[in-house]
PDB file of C-alpha atoms and ligand atoms in Angstrom:
ATOM      1  CA  MET A   1       8.426 -10.733  19.472  1.00 96.00           C
ATOM      2  CA  ALA A   2       6.511  -9.719  16.349  1.00 98.00           C
ATOM      3  CA  LYS A   3       8.340 -10.050  13.019  1.00 98.00           C
ATOM      4  CA  ILE A   4       7.941  -8.368   9.647  1.00 98.00           C
ATOM      5  CA  THR A   5       7.889 -11.339   7.303  1.00 98.00           C
ATOM      6  CA  ALA A   6       7.316  -9.667   3.948  1.00 98.00           C
ATOM      7  CA  SER A   7       6.306  -6.555   2.090  1.00 98.00           C
ATOM      8  CA  VAL A   8       3.698  -6.383  -0.637  1.00 99.00           C
ATOM      9  CA  PHE A   9       3.431  -3.547  -3.154  1.00 99.00           C
ATOM     10  CA  THR A  10       0.419  -3.030  -5.369  1.00 98.00           C
ATOM     11  CA  SER A  11      -1.688  -0.493  -7.233  1.00 98.00           C
ATOM     12  CA  HIS A  12      -5.215   0.172  -5.955  1.00 98.00           C
ATOM     13  CA  VAL A  13      -7.166   1.158  -9.113  1.00 97.00           C
ATOM     14  CA  PRO A  14     -10.847   1.522  -8.102  1.00 97.00           C
ATOM     15  CA  ALA A  15     -12.055   0.003 -11.411  1.00 97.00           C
ATOM     16  CA  ILE A  16     -10.383  -3.269 -10.326  1.00 97.00           C
ATOM     17  CA  GLY A  17     -12.714  -3.363  -7.328  1.00 97.00           C
ATOM     18  CA  ALA A  18     -15.694  -2.674  -9.569  1.00 97.00           C
ATOM     19  CA  ALA A  19     -14.620  -5.445 -11.993  1.00 97.00           C
ATOM     20  CA  LEU A  20     -14.439  -7.925  -9.096  1.00 97.00           C
ATOM     21  CA  ASP A  21     -17.675  -6.815  -7.485  1.00 97.00           C
ATOM     22  CA  LEU A  22     -19.575  -6.939 -10.804  1.00 97.00           C
ATOM     23  CA  GLY A  23     -18.200 -10.354 -11.831  1.00 97.00           C
ATOM     24  CA  LYS A  24     -16.144  -9.073 -14.782  1.00 97.00           C
ATOM     25  CA  THR A  25     -12.791 -10.663 -13.979  1.00 96.00           C
ATOM     26  CA  ALA A  26     -12.969 -13.121 -16.905  1.00 96.00           C
ATOM     27  CA  GLU A  27     -13.614 -10.380 -19.490  1.00 98.00           C
ATOM     28  CA  PRO A  28     -10.738 -10.000 -22.006  1.00 97.00           C
ATOM     29  CA  TYR A  29      -9.855  -6.517 -20.693  1.00 98.00           C
ATOM     30  CA  TRP A  30      -9.494  -7.728 -17.094  1.00 98.00           C
ATOM     31  CA  GLN A  31      -8.354 -11.336 -17.436  1.00 98.00           C
ATOM     32  CA  PRO A  32      -4.596 -10.638 -17.869  1.00 98.00           C
ATOM     33  CA  LEU A  33      -4.649  -8.313 -14.856  1.00 98.00           C
ATOM     34  CA  PHE A  34      -6.269 -10.822 -12.508  1.00 98.00           C
ATOM     35  CA  LYS A  35      -4.034 -13.608 -13.844  1.00 98.00           C
ATOM     36  CA  GLY A  36      -1.044 -11.611 -12.615  1.00 98.00           C
ATOM     37  CA  TYR A  37      -2.379 -11.812  -9.066  1.00 98.00           C
ATOM     38  CA  GLU A  38      -3.091 -15.573  -9.051  1.00 98.00           C
ATOM     39  CA  PRO A  39       0.427 -16.382  -7.751  1.00 98.00           C
ATOM     40  CA  SER A  40      -0.034 -13.659  -5.124  1.00 98.00           C
ATOM     41  CA  GLN A  41      -3.255 -15.186  -3.806  1.00 98.00           C
ATOM     42  CA  GLN A  42      -1.524 -18.576  -3.629  1.00 98.00           C
ATOM     43  CA  TRP A  43       1.420 -16.950  -1.833  1.00 98.00           C
ATOM     44  CA  MET A  44      -0.996 -15.344   0.657  1.00 98.00           C
ATOM     45  CA  GLN A  45      -2.524 -18.758   1.381  1.00 98.00           C
ATOM     46  CA  ASP A  46       0.930 -20.284   1.881  1.00 98.00           C
ATOM     47  CA  ASN A  47       2.205 -17.359   3.982  1.00 98.00           C
ATOM     48  CA  GLN A  48      -0.742 -16.270   6.115  1.00 98.00           C
ATOM     49  CA  PRO A  49       0.187 -13.252   8.226  1.00 98.00           C
ATOM     50  CA  ASP A  50      -1.287 -12.580  11.667  1.00 98.00           C
ATOM     51  CA  VAL A  51      -1.597  -8.873  10.898  1.00 99.00           C
ATOM     52  CA  ILE A  52      -1.268  -6.682   7.797  1.00 99.00           C
ATOM     53  CA  PHE A  53       0.096  -3.156   8.297  1.00 99.00           C
ATOM     54  CA  LEU A  54      -1.419  -1.508   5.246  1.00 99.00           C
ATOM     55  CA  VAL A  55       0.016   1.807   4.034  1.00 99.00           C
ATOM     56  CA  PHE A  56      -2.542   3.466   1.761  1.00 98.00           C
ATOM     57  CA  ASN A  57      -4.027   6.808   0.900  1.00 98.00           C
ATOM     58  CA  ASP A  58      -7.490   8.093   1.507  1.00 98.00           C
ATOM     59  CA  HIS A  59      -8.973   9.843  -1.560  1.00 97.00           C
ATOM     60  CA  ALA A  60     -10.919  12.631   0.211  1.00 95.00           C
ATOM     61  CA  THR A  61     -13.256   9.935   1.534  1.00 97.00           C
ATOM     62  CA  ALA A  62     -12.661   9.708   5.299  1.00 97.00           C
ATOM     63  CA  PHE A  63     -10.628  12.929   5.333  1.00 96.00           C
ATOM     64  CA  SER A  64     -11.738  15.974   3.367  1.00 91.00           C
ATOM     65  CA  LEU A  65      -9.999  19.269   2.707  1.00 90.00           C
ATOM     66  CA  GLU A  66     -11.272  20.244   6.166  1.00 94.00           C
ATOM     67  CA  MET A  67      -8.711  18.013   7.861  1.00 94.00           C
ATOM     68  CA  ILE A  68      -5.570  16.595   6.254  1.00 96.00           C
ATOM     69  CA  PRO A  69      -3.334  14.399   8.402  1.00 98.00           C
ATOM     70  CA  THR A  70       0.065  13.744   6.824  1.00 98.00           C
ATOM     71  CA  PHE A  71       0.346  10.333   8.531  1.00 98.00           C
ATOM     72  CA  ALA A  72      -2.615   8.680  10.279  1.00 98.00           C
ATOM     73  CA  ILE A  73      -2.662   5.332  12.082  1.00 98.00           C
ATOM     74  CA  GLY A  74      -5.897   3.399  12.515  1.00 98.00           C
ATOM     75  CA  THR A  75      -6.278   2.243  16.125  1.00 98.00           C
ATOM     76  CA  ALA A  76      -9.933   1.139  15.846  1.00 98.00           C
ATOM     77  CA  ALA A  77     -11.328  -2.367  16.333  1.00 98.00           C
ATOM     78  CA  GLU A  78     -12.983  -2.314  12.908  1.00 98.00           C
ATOM     79  CA  TYR A  79     -13.415  -0.224   9.754  1.00 98.00           C
ATOM     80  CA  GLN A  80     -16.340  -0.210   7.329  1.00 98.00           C
ATOM     81  CA  PRO A  81     -15.839  -0.094   3.544  1.00 98.00           C
ATOM     82  CA  ALA A  82     -16.569   3.496   2.499  1.00 98.00           C
ATOM     83  CA  ASP A  83     -19.360   4.723   0.271  1.00 98.00           C
ATOM     84  CA  GLU A  84     -17.427   6.505  -2.497  1.00 96.00           C
ATOM     85  CA  GLY A  85     -20.566   7.645  -4.297  1.00 94.00           C
ATOM     86  CA  TRP A  86     -22.152   4.428  -5.528  1.00 92.00           C
ATOM     87  CA  GLY A  87     -22.558   2.555  -2.231  1.00 96.00           C
ATOM     88  CA  PRO A  88     -19.939   0.726  -0.172  1.00 98.00           C
ATOM     89  CA  ARG A  89     -18.107  -2.132  -1.928  1.00 98.00           C
ATOM     90  CA  PRO A  90     -19.667  -5.493  -1.042  1.00 98.00           C
ATOM     91  CA  VAL A  91     -16.547  -6.651   0.784  1.00 98.00           C
ATOM     92  CA  PRO A  92     -16.064  -7.707   4.416  1.00 98.00           C
ATOM     93  CA  LYS A  93     -15.519  -5.106   7.087  1.00 98.00           C
ATOM     94  CA  VAL A  94     -11.880  -4.710   8.039  1.00 98.00           C
ATOM     95  CA  MET A  95     -10.964  -5.887  11.537  1.00 98.00           C
ATOM     96  CA  GLY A  96      -8.256  -3.811  13.209  1.00 99.00           C
ATOM     97  CA  HIS A  97      -5.630  -4.645  15.822  1.00 99.00           C
ATOM     98  CA  PRO A  98      -6.000  -1.856  18.420  1.00 98.00           C
ATOM     99  CA  ASP A  99      -3.325  -3.184  20.760  1.00 98.00           C
ATOM    100  CA  LEU A 100      -0.548  -3.485  18.175  1.00 99.00           C
ATOM    101  CA  ALA A 101      -1.651  -0.205  16.568  1.00 99.00           C
ATOM    102  CA  ALA A 102      -1.430   1.588  19.926  1.00 98.00           C
ATOM    103  CA  HIS A 103       2.032   0.104  20.506  1.00 98.00           C
ATOM    104  CA  ILE A 104       3.196   1.277  17.059  1.00 99.00           C
ATOM    105  CA  ALA A 105       1.742   4.756  17.655  1.00 98.00           C
ATOM    106  CA  GLN A 106       3.571   4.978  20.995  1.00 98.00           C
ATOM    107  CA  SER A 107       6.898   3.845  19.521  1.00 98.00           C
ATOM    108  CA  VAL A 108       6.772   5.834  16.262  1.00 98.00           C
ATOM    109  CA  ILE A 109       5.629   9.060  17.932  1.00 98.00           C
ATOM    110  CA  GLN A 110       8.413   8.718  20.500  1.00 98.00           C
ATOM    111  CA  ASP A 111      10.719   8.287  17.479  1.00 98.00           C
ATOM    112  CA  ASP A 112       9.745  11.815  16.390  1.00 97.00           C
ATOM    113  CA  PHE A 113       7.131  11.052  13.701  1.00 98.00           C
ATOM    114  CA  ASP A 114       3.911  12.938  14.353  1.00 96.00           C
ATOM    115  CA  LEU A 115       1.056  10.527  13.686  1.00 98.00           C
ATOM    116  CA  THR A 116      -2.640  11.311  13.818  1.00 98.00           C
ATOM    117  CA  ILE A 117      -4.554   8.713  15.845  1.00 98.00           C
ATOM    118  CA  VAL A 118      -7.704   7.579  14.064  1.00 98.00           C
ATOM    119  CA  ASN A 119     -10.322   5.771  16.137  1.00 98.00           C
ATOM    120  CA  LYS A 120     -13.050   5.868  13.497  1.00 97.00           C
ATOM    121  CA  MET A 121     -12.609   5.782   9.728  1.00 98.00           C
ATOM    122  CA  ASP A 122     -14.288   4.269   6.695  1.00 98.00           C
ATOM    123  CA  VAL A 123     -11.760   2.813   4.273  1.00 98.00           C
ATOM    124  CA  ASP A 124     -11.908   3.529   0.547  1.00 98.00           C
ATOM    125  CA  HIS A 125     -10.569   1.753  -2.568  1.00 98.00           C
ATOM    126  CA  GLY A 126      -7.028   2.667  -1.509  1.00 98.00           C
ATOM    127  CA  LEU A 127      -7.289  -0.037   1.166  1.00 98.00           C
ATOM    128  CA  THR A 128      -9.976  -2.444  -0.045  1.00 98.00           C
ATOM    129  CA  VAL A 129      -8.711  -2.975  -3.609  1.00 98.00           C
ATOM    130  CA  PRO A 130      -5.258  -4.218  -2.489  1.00 98.00           C
ATOM    131  CA  LEU A 131      -7.009  -6.595  -0.047  1.00 98.00           C
ATOM    132  CA  SER A 132      -9.228  -7.887  -2.865  1.00 98.00           C
ATOM    133  CA  LEU A 133      -6.278  -8.361  -5.225  1.00 98.00           C
ATOM    134  CA  MET A 134      -4.284 -10.329  -2.664  1.00 98.00           C
ATOM    135  CA  CYS A 135      -7.093 -12.233  -0.919  1.00 98.00           C
ATOM    136  CA  GLY A 136      -9.828 -12.626  -3.551  1.00 97.00           C
ATOM    137  CA  GLN A 137     -13.450 -12.561  -2.409  1.00 97.00           C
ATOM    138  CA  PRO A 138     -13.590 -14.247   1.015  1.00 98.00           C
ATOM    139  CA  GLN A 139     -16.435 -14.025   3.575  1.00 98.00           C
ATOM    140  CA  ALA A 140     -13.993 -12.372   5.958  1.00 98.00           C
ATOM    141  CA  TRP A 141     -10.503 -10.927   5.408  1.00 98.00           C
ATOM    142  CA  PRO A 142      -7.894 -13.455   6.536  1.00 98.00           C
ATOM    143  CA  CYS A 143      -6.443 -11.386   9.393  1.00 98.00           C
ATOM    144  CA  PRO A 144      -6.627  -8.047  11.187  1.00 98.00           C
ATOM    145  CA  VAL A 145      -5.378  -4.979   9.312  1.00 99.00           C
ATOM    146  CA  ILE A 146      -3.830  -1.784  10.672  1.00 99.00           C
ATOM    147  CA  PRO A 147      -4.668   0.988   8.202  1.00 99.00           C
ATOM    148  CA  PHE A 148      -1.992   3.646   7.874  1.00 99.00           C
ATOM    149  CA  ALA A 149      -3.012   6.625   5.755  1.00 98.00           C
ATOM    150  CA  VAL A 150      -0.482   8.905   4.042  1.00 98.00           C
ATOM    151  CA  ASN A 151      -1.493  12.248   2.543  1.00 98.00           C
ATOM    152  CA  VAL A 152      -0.605  12.113  -1.162  1.00 98.00           C
ATOM    153  CA  VAL A 153      -3.630  14.157  -2.265  1.00 96.00           C
ATOM    154  CA  GLN A 154      -3.134  17.700  -0.957  1.00 96.00           C
ATOM    155  CA  TYR A 155       0.271  19.418  -1.052  1.00 96.00           C
ATOM    156  CA  PRO A 156       2.529  19.556   0.906  1.00 97.00           C
ATOM    157  CA  ILE A 157       3.010  15.781   0.685  1.00 97.00           C
ATOM    158  CA  PRO A 158       5.759  14.017   2.671  1.00 98.00           C
ATOM    159  CA  SER A 159       9.013  13.392   0.808  1.00 98.00           C
ATOM    160  CA  GLY A 160      10.086   9.925  -0.302  1.00 98.00           C
ATOM    161  CA  MET A 161      12.913  10.069   2.256  1.00 98.00           C
ATOM    162  CA  ARG A 162      10.509  10.917   5.100  1.00 98.00           C
ATOM    163  CA  CYS A 163       8.353   7.944   4.075  1.00 98.00           C
ATOM    164  CA  PHE A 164      11.404   5.677   3.910  1.00 98.00           C
ATOM    165  CA  LYS A 165      12.621   6.720   7.380  1.00 98.00           C
ATOM    166  CA  LEU A 166       9.109   6.319   8.748  1.00 98.00           C
ATOM    167  CA  GLY A 167       9.211   2.732   7.486  1.00 98.00           C
ATOM    168  CA  GLN A 168      12.343   2.162   9.559  1.00 98.00           C
ATOM    169  CA  ALA A 169      10.587   3.521  12.665  1.00 98.00           C
ATOM    170  CA  ILE A 170       7.583   1.293  11.957  1.00 98.00           C
ATOM    171  CA  ARG A 171       9.891  -1.714  11.690  1.00 98.00           C
ATOM    172  CA  LYS A 172      11.435  -0.903  15.089  1.00 98.00           C
ATOM    173  CA  ALA A 173       7.942  -0.502  16.564  1.00 98.00           C
ATOM    174  CA  ILE A 174       6.560  -3.772  15.194  1.00 98.00           C
ATOM    175  CA  GLU A 175       9.626  -5.813  16.089  1.00 98.00           C
ATOM    176  CA  SER A 176       9.482  -4.561  19.696  1.00 98.00           C
ATOM    177  CA  TYR A 177       5.900  -5.815  20.187  1.00 98.00           C
ATOM    178  CA  ASP A 178       5.813  -8.531  22.781  1.00 98.00           C
ATOM    179  CA  GLN A 179       3.725 -11.105  20.869  1.00 98.00           C
ATOM    180  CA  PRO A 180       4.975 -13.639  18.299  1.00 98.00           C
ATOM    181  CA  LEU A 181       3.020 -12.152  15.383  1.00 98.00           C
ATOM    182  CA  LYS A 182       3.897 -12.477  11.709  1.00 98.00           C
ATOM    183  CA  VAL A 183       3.289  -9.045  10.234  1.00 99.00           C
ATOM    184  CA  GLN A 184       3.247  -8.103   6.561  1.00 99.00           C
ATOM    185  CA  ILE A 185       3.665  -4.483   5.548  1.00 99.00           C
ATOM    186  CA  TRP A 186       1.965  -3.374   2.356  1.00 99.00           C
ATOM    187  CA  GLY A 187       2.767  -0.273   0.309  1.00 98.00           C
ATOM    188  CA  THR A 188      -0.051   0.591  -2.072  1.00 98.00           C
ATOM    189  CA  GLY A 189      -1.065   3.082  -4.783  1.00 98.00           C
ATOM    190  CA  GLY A 190       0.665   4.035  -8.020  1.00 95.00           C
ATOM    191  CA  MET A 191       2.086   3.347 -10.500  1.00 98.00           C
ATOM    192  CA  SER A 192       2.280   6.057 -13.188  1.00 98.00           C
ATOM    193  CA  HIS A 193      -1.064   7.750 -13.753  1.00 98.00           C
ATOM    194  CA  GLN A 194      -2.604  11.157 -14.145  1.00 98.00           C
ATOM    195  CA  LEU A 195      -6.347  11.647 -13.788  1.00 97.00           C
ATOM    196  CA  GLN A 196      -6.725  15.294 -14.790  1.00 95.00           C
ATOM    197  CA  GLY A 197      -5.532  18.064 -17.087  1.00 96.00           C
ATOM    198  CA  PRO A 198      -3.962  17.881 -20.542  1.00 96.00           C
ATOM    199  CA  ARG A 199      -1.775  14.897 -19.577  1.00 97.00           C
ATOM    200  CA  ALA A 200      -4.692  12.788 -18.241  1.00 97.00           C
ATOM    201  CA  GLY A 201      -4.068   9.172 -19.167  1.00 97.00           C
ATOM    202  CA  LEU A 202      -0.279   9.441 -18.907  1.00 97.00           C
ATOM    203  CA  ILE A 203       1.459   6.084 -18.370  1.00 98.00           C
ATOM    204  CA  ASN A 204       5.258   5.670 -18.336  1.00 98.00           C
ATOM    205  CA  LYS A 205       6.399   2.039 -18.542  1.00 98.00           C
ATOM    206  CA  GLU A 206      10.106   2.905 -18.479  1.00 98.00           C
ATOM    207  CA  PHE A 207       9.733   4.946 -15.302  1.00 98.00           C
ATOM    208  CA  ASP A 208       7.610   2.283 -13.616  1.00 98.00           C
ATOM    209  CA  ASN A 209       9.960  -0.597 -14.383  1.00 98.00           C
ATOM    210  CA  ALA A 210      13.002   1.426 -13.328  1.00 98.00           C
ATOM    211  CA  PHE A 211      11.138   2.240 -10.092  1.00 98.00           C
ATOM    212  CA  LEU A 212      10.484  -1.464  -9.448  1.00 98.00           C
ATOM    213  CA  ASP A 213      14.158  -2.306 -10.167  1.00 98.00           C
ATOM    214  CA  GLN A 214      15.420   0.389  -7.829  1.00 98.00           C
ATOM    215  CA  LEU A 215      12.850  -0.373  -5.113  1.00 98.00           C
ATOM    216  CA  ILE A 216      14.333  -3.881  -4.968  1.00 98.00           C
ATOM    217  CA  ALA A 217      18.031  -3.062  -5.354  1.00 98.00           C
ATOM    218  CA  ASP A 218      18.622   0.503  -4.157  1.00 98.00           C
ATOM    219  CA  PRO A 219      15.753   1.749  -1.982  1.00 98.00           C
ATOM    220  CA  GLU A 220      17.898   4.377  -0.226  1.00 98.00           C
ATOM    221  CA  GLY A 221      18.781   5.883  -3.596  1.00 98.00           C
ATOM    222  CA  LEU A 222      15.145   5.762  -4.672  1.00 98.00           C
ATOM    223  CA  ALA A 223      14.095   7.556  -1.480  1.00 98.00           C
ATOM    224  CA  LYS A 224      16.097  10.593  -2.676  1.00 98.00           C
ATOM    225  CA  LYS A 225      13.907  11.022  -5.757  1.00 98.00           C
ATOM    226  CA  PRO A 226      12.276  14.472  -5.506  1.00 98.00           C
ATOM    227  CA  HIS A 227       8.531  14.978  -5.959  1.00 98.00           C
ATOM    228  CA  ILE A 228       9.047  16.861  -9.216  1.00 98.00           C
ATOM    229  CA  ASP A 229      10.525  13.736 -10.857  1.00 98.00           C
ATOM    230  CA  TYR A 230       7.419  11.696  -9.956  1.00 98.00           C
ATOM    231  CA  ILE A 231       5.110  14.402 -11.279  1.00 98.00           C
ATOM    232  CA  ARG A 232       7.038  14.937 -14.524  1.00 98.00           C
ATOM    233  CA  GLU A 233       7.628  11.288 -15.309  1.00 98.00           C
ATOM    234  CA  ALA A 234       4.819   9.362 -13.571  1.00 98.00           C
ATOM    235  CA  GLY A 235       2.032  11.959 -13.681  1.00 98.00           C
ATOM    236  CA  SER A 236       0.294  13.861 -10.906  1.00 97.00           C
ATOM    237  CA  GLU A 237      -1.106  10.717  -9.268  1.00 98.00           C
ATOM    238  CA  GLY A 238       2.167   8.818  -9.715  1.00 98.00           C
ATOM    239  CA  ILE A 239       3.144  10.560  -6.470  1.00 98.00           C
ATOM    240  CA  GLU A 240       1.166   7.793  -4.705  1.00 98.00           C
ATOM    241  CA  LEU A 241       4.359   5.746  -5.158  1.00 98.00           C
ATOM    242  CA  VAL A 242       6.039   7.466  -2.183  1.00 98.00           C
ATOM    243  CA  MET A 243       3.869   5.183  -0.030  1.00 98.00           C
ATOM    244  CA  TRP A 244       5.804   2.164  -1.334  1.00 99.00           C
ATOM    245  CA  LEU A 245       8.909   3.618   0.340  1.00 99.00           C
ATOM    246  CA  VAL A 246       7.278   3.290   3.777  1.00 99.00           C
ATOM    247  CA  ALA A 247       6.919  -0.463   3.318  1.00 99.00           C
ATOM    248  CA  ARG A 248      10.367  -0.836   1.743  1.00 98.00           C
ATOM    249  CA  GLY A 249      11.965   1.069   4.642  1.00 98.00           C
ATOM    250  CA  ALA A 250      10.539  -1.515   7.051  1.00 98.00           C
ATOM    251  CA  MET A 251      12.378  -4.453   5.450  1.00 98.00           C
ATOM    252  CA  ALA A 252      15.251  -6.266   7.178  1.00 98.00           C
ATOM    253  CA  ASP A 253      18.062  -5.205   4.813  1.00 98.00           C
ATOM    254  CA  ILE A 254      17.530  -1.546   5.672  1.00 98.00           C
ATOM    255  CA  ASN A 255      18.401  -2.416   9.265  1.00 95.00           C
ATOM    256  CA  GLY A 256      21.517  -4.526   8.587  1.00 96.00           C
ATOM    257  CA  GLY A 257      19.686  -7.750   7.679  1.00 97.00           C
ATOM    258  CA  ASN A 258      19.677  -9.820   4.496  1.00 98.00           C
ATOM    259  CA  LYS A 259      18.363  -8.632   1.154  1.00 98.00           C
ATOM    260  CA  PRO A 260      14.747  -9.678   0.617  1.00 98.00           C
ATOM    261  CA  GLN A 261      13.845 -12.361  -1.897  1.00 98.00           C
ATOM    262  CA  VAL A 262      11.618 -11.304  -4.797  1.00 98.00           C
ATOM    263  CA  LYS A 263       8.719 -13.779  -4.669  1.00 98.00           C
ATOM    264  CA  HIS A 264       6.625 -12.201  -7.408  1.00 98.00           C
ATOM    265  CA  ARG A 265       6.807  -9.278  -9.814  1.00 98.00           C
ATOM    266  CA  PHE A 266       4.035  -8.200 -12.156  1.00 98.00           C
ATOM    267  CA  TYR A 267       3.388  -5.181 -14.359  1.00 98.00           C
ATOM    268  CA  HIS A 268       0.389  -4.547 -16.572  1.00 98.00           C
ATOM    269  CA  VAL A 269      -0.979  -1.601 -18.550  1.00 97.00           C
ATOM    270  CA  PRO A 270      -3.526  -0.256 -18.640  1.00 93.00           C
ATOM    271  CA  ALA A 271      -6.138  -0.757 -15.934  1.00 96.00           C
ATOM    272  CA  SER A 272      -8.487   2.177 -16.155  1.00 96.00           C
ATOM    273  CA  ASN A 273      -6.090   5.176 -16.378  1.00 94.00           C
ATOM    274  CA  THR A 274      -3.363   3.484 -14.440  1.00 95.00           C
ATOM    275  CA  ALA A 275      -0.281   1.327 -14.800  1.00 96.00           C
ATOM    276  CA  VAL A 276      -0.567  -1.614 -12.423  1.00 98.00           C
ATOM    277  CA  GLY A 277       2.606  -2.673 -10.642  1.00 98.00           C
ATOM    278  CA  HIS A 278       3.032  -5.376  -8.044  1.00 98.00           C
ATOM    279  CA  LEU A 279       5.895  -6.882  -6.026  1.00 98.00           C
ATOM    280  CA  ILE A 280       6.172  -9.338  -3.176  1.00 99.00           C
ATOM    281  CA  LEU A 281       9.421  -9.192  -1.189  1.00 98.00           C
ATOM    282  CA  GLU A 282      10.109 -11.733   1.541  1.00 98.00           C
ATOM    283  CA  ASN A 283      12.549 -11.187   4.390  1.00 98.00           C
ATOM    284  CA  GLN A 284      15.186 -13.939   4.598  1.00 96.00           C
TER     285      GLN A 284
HETATM  286  C1  DHB B 301      -7.754   5.705 -10.832  1.00 78.11           C
HETATM  287  C2  DHB B 301      -6.582   5.437 -10.156  1.00 78.11           C
HETATM  288  C3  DHB B 301      -6.421   5.796  -8.835  1.00 78.11           C
HETATM  289  O1  DHB B 301      -5.282   5.609  -8.114  1.00 78.11           O
HETATM  290  C4  DHB B 301      -7.458   6.391  -8.156  1.00 78.11           C
HETATM  291  O2  DHB B 301      -7.290   6.639  -6.854  1.00 78.11           O
HETATM  292  C5  DHB B 301      -8.645   6.681  -8.820  1.00 78.11           C
HETATM  293  C6  DHB B 301      -8.788   6.331 -10.160  1.00 78.11           C
HETATM  294  C7  DHB B 301      -7.948   5.327 -12.255  1.00 78.11           C
HETATM  295  O3  DHB B 301      -7.006   4.852 -12.901  1.00 78.11           O
HETATM  296  O4  DHB B 301      -9.049   5.456 -12.771  1.00 78.11           O
HETATM  297 FE1   FE B 302      -5.394   6.507  -6.025  1.00 78.11          FE
END
């Protein structure tokens, strides 16, 4: 049977992708940020998954205001990096895993979560920047990826609790797949940031670090946090953090297993307008 081996949580700041693609990682502004991901890239090499289930949000790239799926699972064989206005990022195309994705869709939909099935989608910085941070600049990404898009752009957005329970359904789906695959689940986006209005540039270190603490120790409690608390304390785009609850809900301890081990924790401000947070949790 397939197993969820670990969860990875990381911001997806588009400027990080630009810094990598333009060879700026050694510049003083960027160097401390990329240094924080060196242990993560080593960990990825030492703990190669067979598949990454990557929870991310599309930023009006593949989906526009014309069509807004709350939860969308990528069932395609491959996904091209999106052109977000200055050409696609020069990164490898993303190979999918249609068979596992179809199995997850079947299981999760039968578990009463209404997923949109996506057979064609270009993937934006929400998906490619986390891959770059964790895997560096390879010729090909190390394994297939199942993109799972959550609407955190246009209200109404799913609650933290709905995301957390969805993670539990995704765990059940993955661990009932009849192949011995090691699957990592990634929750991406965040941390505190606001890109518009009078509070543009907002960063809240206290909120972010308390969020990381509670994500590790008390995820059920964290799932009860209402949207208004994210908006007030972490800014309008801080709401991206609800996606981390999908990945956390899929970990073993939520289903009666052992607490995960914290393999790496990193926090850095600022990167562009955003606080960068990162965690690796390993199932025991
Ligand atoms: C920034 C952060 C984001 O999450 C995003 O999607 C776009 C821009 C930023 O900090 O600039
Ligand atoms: Fe974003």
